[in-house]
Backbone as numpy.savetxt, mean C-alpha at the origin, in Angstrom:
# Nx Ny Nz CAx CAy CAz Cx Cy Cz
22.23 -0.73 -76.01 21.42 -0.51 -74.85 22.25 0.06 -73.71
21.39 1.12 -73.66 22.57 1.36 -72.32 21.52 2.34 -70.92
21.51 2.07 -69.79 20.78 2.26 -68.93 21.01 3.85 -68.08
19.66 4.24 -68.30 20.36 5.86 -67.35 19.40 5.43 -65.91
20.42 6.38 -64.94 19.85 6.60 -64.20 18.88 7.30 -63.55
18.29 7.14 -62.41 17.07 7.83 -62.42 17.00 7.76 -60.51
15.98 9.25 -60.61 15.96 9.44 -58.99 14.78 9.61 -58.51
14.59 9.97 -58.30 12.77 9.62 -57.45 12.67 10.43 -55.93
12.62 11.43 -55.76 11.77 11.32 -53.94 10.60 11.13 -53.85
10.72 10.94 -52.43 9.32 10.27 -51.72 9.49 10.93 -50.41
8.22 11.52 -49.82 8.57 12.21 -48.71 8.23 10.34 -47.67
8.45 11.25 -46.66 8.76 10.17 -45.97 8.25 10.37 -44.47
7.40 9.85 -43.86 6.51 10.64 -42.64 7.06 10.06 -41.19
7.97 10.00 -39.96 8.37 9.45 -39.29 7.39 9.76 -37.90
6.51 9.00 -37.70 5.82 9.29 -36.66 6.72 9.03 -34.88
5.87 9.99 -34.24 6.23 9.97 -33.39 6.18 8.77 -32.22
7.06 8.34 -31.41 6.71 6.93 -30.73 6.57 7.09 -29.28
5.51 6.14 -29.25 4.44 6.05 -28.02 5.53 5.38 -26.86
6.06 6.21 -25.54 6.28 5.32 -24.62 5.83 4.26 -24.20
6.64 3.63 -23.64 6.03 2.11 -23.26 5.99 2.40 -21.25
5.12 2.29 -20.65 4.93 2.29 -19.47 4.89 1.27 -18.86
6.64 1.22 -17.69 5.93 -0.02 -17.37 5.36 0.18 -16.45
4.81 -0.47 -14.66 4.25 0.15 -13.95 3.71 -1.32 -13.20
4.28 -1.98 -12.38 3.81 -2.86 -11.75 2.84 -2.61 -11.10
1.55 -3.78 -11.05 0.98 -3.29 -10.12 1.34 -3.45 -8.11
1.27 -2.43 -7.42 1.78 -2.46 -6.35 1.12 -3.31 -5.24
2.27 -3.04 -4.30 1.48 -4.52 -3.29 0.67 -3.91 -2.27
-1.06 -4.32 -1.94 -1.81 -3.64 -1.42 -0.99 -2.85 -0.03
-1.81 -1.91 0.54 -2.18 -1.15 1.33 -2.97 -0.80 2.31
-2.64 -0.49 3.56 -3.74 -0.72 4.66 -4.27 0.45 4.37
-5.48 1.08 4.62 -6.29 1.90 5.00 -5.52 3.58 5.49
-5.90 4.44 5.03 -4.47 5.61 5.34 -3.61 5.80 5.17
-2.98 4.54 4.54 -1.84 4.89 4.28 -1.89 6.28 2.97
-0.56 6.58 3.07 0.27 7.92 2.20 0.67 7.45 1.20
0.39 7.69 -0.19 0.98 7.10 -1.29 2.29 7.99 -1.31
3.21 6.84 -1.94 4.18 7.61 -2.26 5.04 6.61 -3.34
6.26 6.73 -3.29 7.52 6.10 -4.19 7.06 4.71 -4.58
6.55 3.88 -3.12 5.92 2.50 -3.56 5.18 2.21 -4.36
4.30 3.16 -4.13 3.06 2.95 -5.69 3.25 3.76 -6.58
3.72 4.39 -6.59 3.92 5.45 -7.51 5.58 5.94 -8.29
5.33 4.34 -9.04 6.74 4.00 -9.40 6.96 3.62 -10.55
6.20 4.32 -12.02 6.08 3.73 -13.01 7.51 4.12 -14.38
7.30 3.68 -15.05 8.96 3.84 -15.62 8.67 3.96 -17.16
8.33 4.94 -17.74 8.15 5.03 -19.33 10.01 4.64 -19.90
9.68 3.73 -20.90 10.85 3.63 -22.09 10.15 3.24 -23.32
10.97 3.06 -24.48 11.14 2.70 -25.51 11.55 1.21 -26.28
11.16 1.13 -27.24 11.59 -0.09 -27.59 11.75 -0.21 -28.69
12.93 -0.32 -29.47 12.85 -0.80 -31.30 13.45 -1.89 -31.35
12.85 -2.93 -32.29 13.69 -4.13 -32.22 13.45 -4.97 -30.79
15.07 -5.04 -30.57 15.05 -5.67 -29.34 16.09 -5.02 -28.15
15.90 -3.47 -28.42 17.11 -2.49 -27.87 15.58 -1.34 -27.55
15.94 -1.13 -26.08 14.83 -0.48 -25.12 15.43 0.42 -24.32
15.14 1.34 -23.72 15.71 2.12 -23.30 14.86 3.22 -22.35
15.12 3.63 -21.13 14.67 5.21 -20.76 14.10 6.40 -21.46
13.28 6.74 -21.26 12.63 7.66 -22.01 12.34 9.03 -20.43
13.46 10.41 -21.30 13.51 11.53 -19.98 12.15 12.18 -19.91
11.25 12.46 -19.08 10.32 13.38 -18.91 9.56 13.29 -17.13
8.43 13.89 -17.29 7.66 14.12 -15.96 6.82 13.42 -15.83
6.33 12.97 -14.68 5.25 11.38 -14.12 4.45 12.18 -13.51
2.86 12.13 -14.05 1.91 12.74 -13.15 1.08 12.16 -12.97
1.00 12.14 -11.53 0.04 10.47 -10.77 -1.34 11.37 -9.91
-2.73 10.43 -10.33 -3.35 11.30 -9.79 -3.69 9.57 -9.53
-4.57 9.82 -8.14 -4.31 10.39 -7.02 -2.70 11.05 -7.18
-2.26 12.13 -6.72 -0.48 12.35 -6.15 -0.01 12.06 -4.96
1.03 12.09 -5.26 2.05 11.21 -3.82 1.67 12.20 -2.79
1.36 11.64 -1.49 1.32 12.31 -0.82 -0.43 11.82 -0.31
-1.00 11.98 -1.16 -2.56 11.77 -0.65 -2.93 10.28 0.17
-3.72 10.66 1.32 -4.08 9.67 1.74 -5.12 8.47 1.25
-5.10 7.58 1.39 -5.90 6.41 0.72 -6.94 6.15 1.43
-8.21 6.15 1.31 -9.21 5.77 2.48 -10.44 5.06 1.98
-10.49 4.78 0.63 -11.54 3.38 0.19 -10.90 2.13 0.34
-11.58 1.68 0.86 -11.46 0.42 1.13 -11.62 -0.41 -0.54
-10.67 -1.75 -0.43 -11.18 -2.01 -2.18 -10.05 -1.72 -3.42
-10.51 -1.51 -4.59 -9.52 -1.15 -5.34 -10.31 0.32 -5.71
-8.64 0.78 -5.93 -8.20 2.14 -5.89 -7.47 2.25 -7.52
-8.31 3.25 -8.43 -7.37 3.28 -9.71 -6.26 4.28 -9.38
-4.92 3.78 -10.01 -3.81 5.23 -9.75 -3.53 5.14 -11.62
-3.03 6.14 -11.95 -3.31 6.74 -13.32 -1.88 7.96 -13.11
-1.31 7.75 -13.89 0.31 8.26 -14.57 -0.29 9.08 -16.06
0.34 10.35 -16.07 0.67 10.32 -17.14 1.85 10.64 -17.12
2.48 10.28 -18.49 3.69 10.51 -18.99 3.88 11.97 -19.83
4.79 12.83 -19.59 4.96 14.23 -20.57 6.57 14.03 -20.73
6.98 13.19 -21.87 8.47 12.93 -22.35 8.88 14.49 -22.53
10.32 14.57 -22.47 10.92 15.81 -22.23 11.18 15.97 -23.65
11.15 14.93 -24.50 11.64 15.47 -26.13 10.41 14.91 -26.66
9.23 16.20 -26.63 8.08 15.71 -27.34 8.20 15.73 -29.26
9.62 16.44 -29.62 9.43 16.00 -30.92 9.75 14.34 -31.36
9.86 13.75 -30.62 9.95 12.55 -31.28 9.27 11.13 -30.52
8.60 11.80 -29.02 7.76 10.72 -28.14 6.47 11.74 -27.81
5.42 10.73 -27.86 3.85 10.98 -27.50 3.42 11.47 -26.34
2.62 12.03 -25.46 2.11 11.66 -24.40 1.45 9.88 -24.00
2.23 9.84 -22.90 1.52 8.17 -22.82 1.11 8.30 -21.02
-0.40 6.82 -21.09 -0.76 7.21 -19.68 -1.03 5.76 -19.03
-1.07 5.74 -17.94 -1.41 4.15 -18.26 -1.94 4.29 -16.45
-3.00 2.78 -16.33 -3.53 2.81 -15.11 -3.45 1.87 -14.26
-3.15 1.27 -12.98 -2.91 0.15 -12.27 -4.14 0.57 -11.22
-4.44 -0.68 -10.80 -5.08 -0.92 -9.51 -4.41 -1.00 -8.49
-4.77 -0.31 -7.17 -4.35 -0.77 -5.42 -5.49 -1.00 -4.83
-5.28 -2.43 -4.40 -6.11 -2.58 -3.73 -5.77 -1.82 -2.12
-6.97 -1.93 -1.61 -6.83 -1.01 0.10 -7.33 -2.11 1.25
-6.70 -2.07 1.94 -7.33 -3.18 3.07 -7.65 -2.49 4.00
-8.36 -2.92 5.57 -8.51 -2.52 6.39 -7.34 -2.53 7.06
-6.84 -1.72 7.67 -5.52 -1.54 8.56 -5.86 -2.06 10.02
-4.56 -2.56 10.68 -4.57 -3.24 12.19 -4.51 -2.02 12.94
-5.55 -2.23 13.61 -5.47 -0.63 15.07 -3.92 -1.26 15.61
-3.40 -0.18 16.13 -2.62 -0.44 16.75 -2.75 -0.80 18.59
-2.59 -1.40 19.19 -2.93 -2.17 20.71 -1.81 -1.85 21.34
-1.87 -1.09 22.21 -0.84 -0.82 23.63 -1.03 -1.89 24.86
-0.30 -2.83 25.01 -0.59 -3.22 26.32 0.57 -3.73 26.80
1.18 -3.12 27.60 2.68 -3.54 28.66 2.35 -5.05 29.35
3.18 -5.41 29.30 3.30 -6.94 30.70 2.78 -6.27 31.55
1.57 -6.76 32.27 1.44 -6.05 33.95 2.38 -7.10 34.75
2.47 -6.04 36.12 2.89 -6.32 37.36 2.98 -7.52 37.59
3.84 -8.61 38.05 3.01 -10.04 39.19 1.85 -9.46 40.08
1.07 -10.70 40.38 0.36 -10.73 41.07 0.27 -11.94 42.02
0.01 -11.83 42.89 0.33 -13.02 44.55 -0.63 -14.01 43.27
-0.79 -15.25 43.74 -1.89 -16.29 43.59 -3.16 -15.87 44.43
-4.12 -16.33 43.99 -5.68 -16.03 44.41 -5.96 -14.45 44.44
-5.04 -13.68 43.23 -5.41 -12.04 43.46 -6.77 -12.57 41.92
-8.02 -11.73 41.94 -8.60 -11.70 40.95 -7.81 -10.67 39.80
-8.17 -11.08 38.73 -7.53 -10.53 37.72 -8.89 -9.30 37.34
-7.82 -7.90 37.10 -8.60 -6.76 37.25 -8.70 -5.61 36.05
-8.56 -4.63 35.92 -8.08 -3.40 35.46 -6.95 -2.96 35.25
-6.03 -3.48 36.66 -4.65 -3.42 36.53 -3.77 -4.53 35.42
-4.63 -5.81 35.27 -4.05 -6.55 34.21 -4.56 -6.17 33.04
-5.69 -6.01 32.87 -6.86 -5.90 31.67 -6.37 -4.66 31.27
-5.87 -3.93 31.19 -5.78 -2.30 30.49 -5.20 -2.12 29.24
-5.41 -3.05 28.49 -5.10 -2.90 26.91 -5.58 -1.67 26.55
-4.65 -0.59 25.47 -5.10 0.62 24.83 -5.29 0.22 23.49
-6.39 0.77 22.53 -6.09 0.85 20.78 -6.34 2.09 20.18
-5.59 2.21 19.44 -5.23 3.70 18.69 -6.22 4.18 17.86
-7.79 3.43 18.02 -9.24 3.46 17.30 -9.94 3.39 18.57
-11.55 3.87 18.30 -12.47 3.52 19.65 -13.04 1.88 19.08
-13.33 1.27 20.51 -13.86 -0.11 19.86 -14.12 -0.53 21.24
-13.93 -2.64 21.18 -14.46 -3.23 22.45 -13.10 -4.22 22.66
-12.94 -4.29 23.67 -11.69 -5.49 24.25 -12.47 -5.95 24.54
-12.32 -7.61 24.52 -12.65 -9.08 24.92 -11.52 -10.05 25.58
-11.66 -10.15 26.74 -10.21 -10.73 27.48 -10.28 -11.90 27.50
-9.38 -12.84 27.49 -9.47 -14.18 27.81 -8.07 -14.34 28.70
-8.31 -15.22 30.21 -9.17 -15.31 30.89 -9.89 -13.47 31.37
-11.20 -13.81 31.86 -11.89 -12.46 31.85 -11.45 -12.17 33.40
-12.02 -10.27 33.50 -12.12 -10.00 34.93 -12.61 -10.90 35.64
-11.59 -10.59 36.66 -12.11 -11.56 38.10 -11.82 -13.40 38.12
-11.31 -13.77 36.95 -10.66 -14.79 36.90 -9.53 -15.16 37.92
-9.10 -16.28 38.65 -7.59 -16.29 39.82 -7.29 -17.39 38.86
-5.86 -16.86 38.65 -5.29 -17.80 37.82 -4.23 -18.69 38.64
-3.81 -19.76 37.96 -2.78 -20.51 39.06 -1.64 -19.55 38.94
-0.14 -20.33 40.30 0.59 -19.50 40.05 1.21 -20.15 39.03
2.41 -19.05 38.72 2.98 -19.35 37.69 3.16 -18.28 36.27
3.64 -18.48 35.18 3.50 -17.58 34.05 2.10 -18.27 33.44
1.59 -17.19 33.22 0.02 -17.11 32.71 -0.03 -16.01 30.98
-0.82 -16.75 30.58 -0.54 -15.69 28.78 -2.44 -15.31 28.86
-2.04 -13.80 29.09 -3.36 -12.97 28.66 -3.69 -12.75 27.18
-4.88 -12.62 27.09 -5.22 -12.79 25.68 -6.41 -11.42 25.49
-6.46 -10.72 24.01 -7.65 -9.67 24.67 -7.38 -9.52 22.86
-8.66 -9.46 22.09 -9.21 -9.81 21.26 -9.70 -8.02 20.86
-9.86 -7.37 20.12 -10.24 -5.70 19.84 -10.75 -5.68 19.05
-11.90 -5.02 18.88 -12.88 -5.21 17.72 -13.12 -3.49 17.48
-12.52 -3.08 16.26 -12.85 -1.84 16.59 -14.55 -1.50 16.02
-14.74 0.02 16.55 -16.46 0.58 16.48 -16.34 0.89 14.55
-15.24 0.81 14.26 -15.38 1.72 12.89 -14.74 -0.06 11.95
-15.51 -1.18 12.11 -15.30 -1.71 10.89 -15.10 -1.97 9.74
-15.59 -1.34 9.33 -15.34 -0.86 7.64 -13.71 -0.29 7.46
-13.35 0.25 8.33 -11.96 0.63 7.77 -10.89 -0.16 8.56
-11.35 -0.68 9.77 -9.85 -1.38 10.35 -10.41 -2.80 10.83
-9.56 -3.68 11.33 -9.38 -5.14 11.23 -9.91 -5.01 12.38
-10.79 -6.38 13.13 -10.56 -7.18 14.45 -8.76 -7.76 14.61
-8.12 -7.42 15.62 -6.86 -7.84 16.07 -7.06 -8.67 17.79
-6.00 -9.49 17.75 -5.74 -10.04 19.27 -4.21 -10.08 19.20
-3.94 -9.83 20.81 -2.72 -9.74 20.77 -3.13 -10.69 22.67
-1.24 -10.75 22.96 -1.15 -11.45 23.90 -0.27 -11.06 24.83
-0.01 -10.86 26.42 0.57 -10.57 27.22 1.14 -11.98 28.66
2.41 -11.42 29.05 2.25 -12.76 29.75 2.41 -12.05 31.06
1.76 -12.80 32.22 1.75 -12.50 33.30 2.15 -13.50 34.32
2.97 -13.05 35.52 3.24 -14.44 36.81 2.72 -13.70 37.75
């Protein structure tokens, strides 16, 4: 008895492998804001075993960096991946949510002036600005005489366009 050898092929089909995307989802966003690097920060690699790695190609984010955000809510952002060595990686795409909040108007209001005791409190204290149209609510109101002393103004902003920006209060101190 004696044994021959013997050979055999077999073709052999090596498919191509699907990036792995990672892609946190990002931490919300006020209203207008500009997408950019923060959200739009997703990272295709690889993985065999337990050895992972970078995978080189181009990130195309729609919305794209740069565009402004203006729904309120969640916002889908959507990557695709185009690996630079498509003979041996897929197209891969993947989608995260941002949520959008209403953004804080921004409120201008300087320390006013002193004022003697028994001056009514006026226009000259009250002149809070916000970077939206809306309503100031003062606490204490016009025409209030406050004692002497340091006094903390208070003025509450409600803007006209709710839906996209916050009620804010802010505070000023006055003697």
């Amino acid at each position: 008895d004696y044994a021959t050898p013997a050979t055999k092929k077999v073709n052999l089909t090596v498919k191509k492998a699907t990036p792995i995307i990672n892609w946190p989802t990002p931490a919300p966003v006020p209203y207008n804001t500009v997408l950019g690097a923060a959200q739009l920060d997703a990272v295709a690699t690889w993985t065999v075993g337990v050895t992972n790695g970078p995978v080189a190609g181009t990130y195309t984010y729609v919305p794209a960096a740069g565009t402004v955000v203006v729904a309120i809510g969640q916002t889908p952002l959507k990557v695709t991946f185009t690996p630079t060595d498509n003979v041996d990686y897929l197209v891969a795409t993947a989608t995260v949510q941002l949520t959008v909040t209403q953004a804080p108007p921004v409120i201008t209001w300087p320390a006013p002036a002193p004022i003697n005791y028994g001056t009514p409190l006026g226009a000259a204290q009250l002149d809070a600005t916000a970077s939206v149209a809306g309503t100031f609510v003062y606490t204490p109101s016009a025409g209030t005489v406050l004692n002497a002393g340091s006094q903390t103004l208070s003025v509450t902003f409600t803007p006209t366009d709710a839906v996209h920006y916050a009620t804010v209060t802010t505070t000023v101190q006055l003697t």
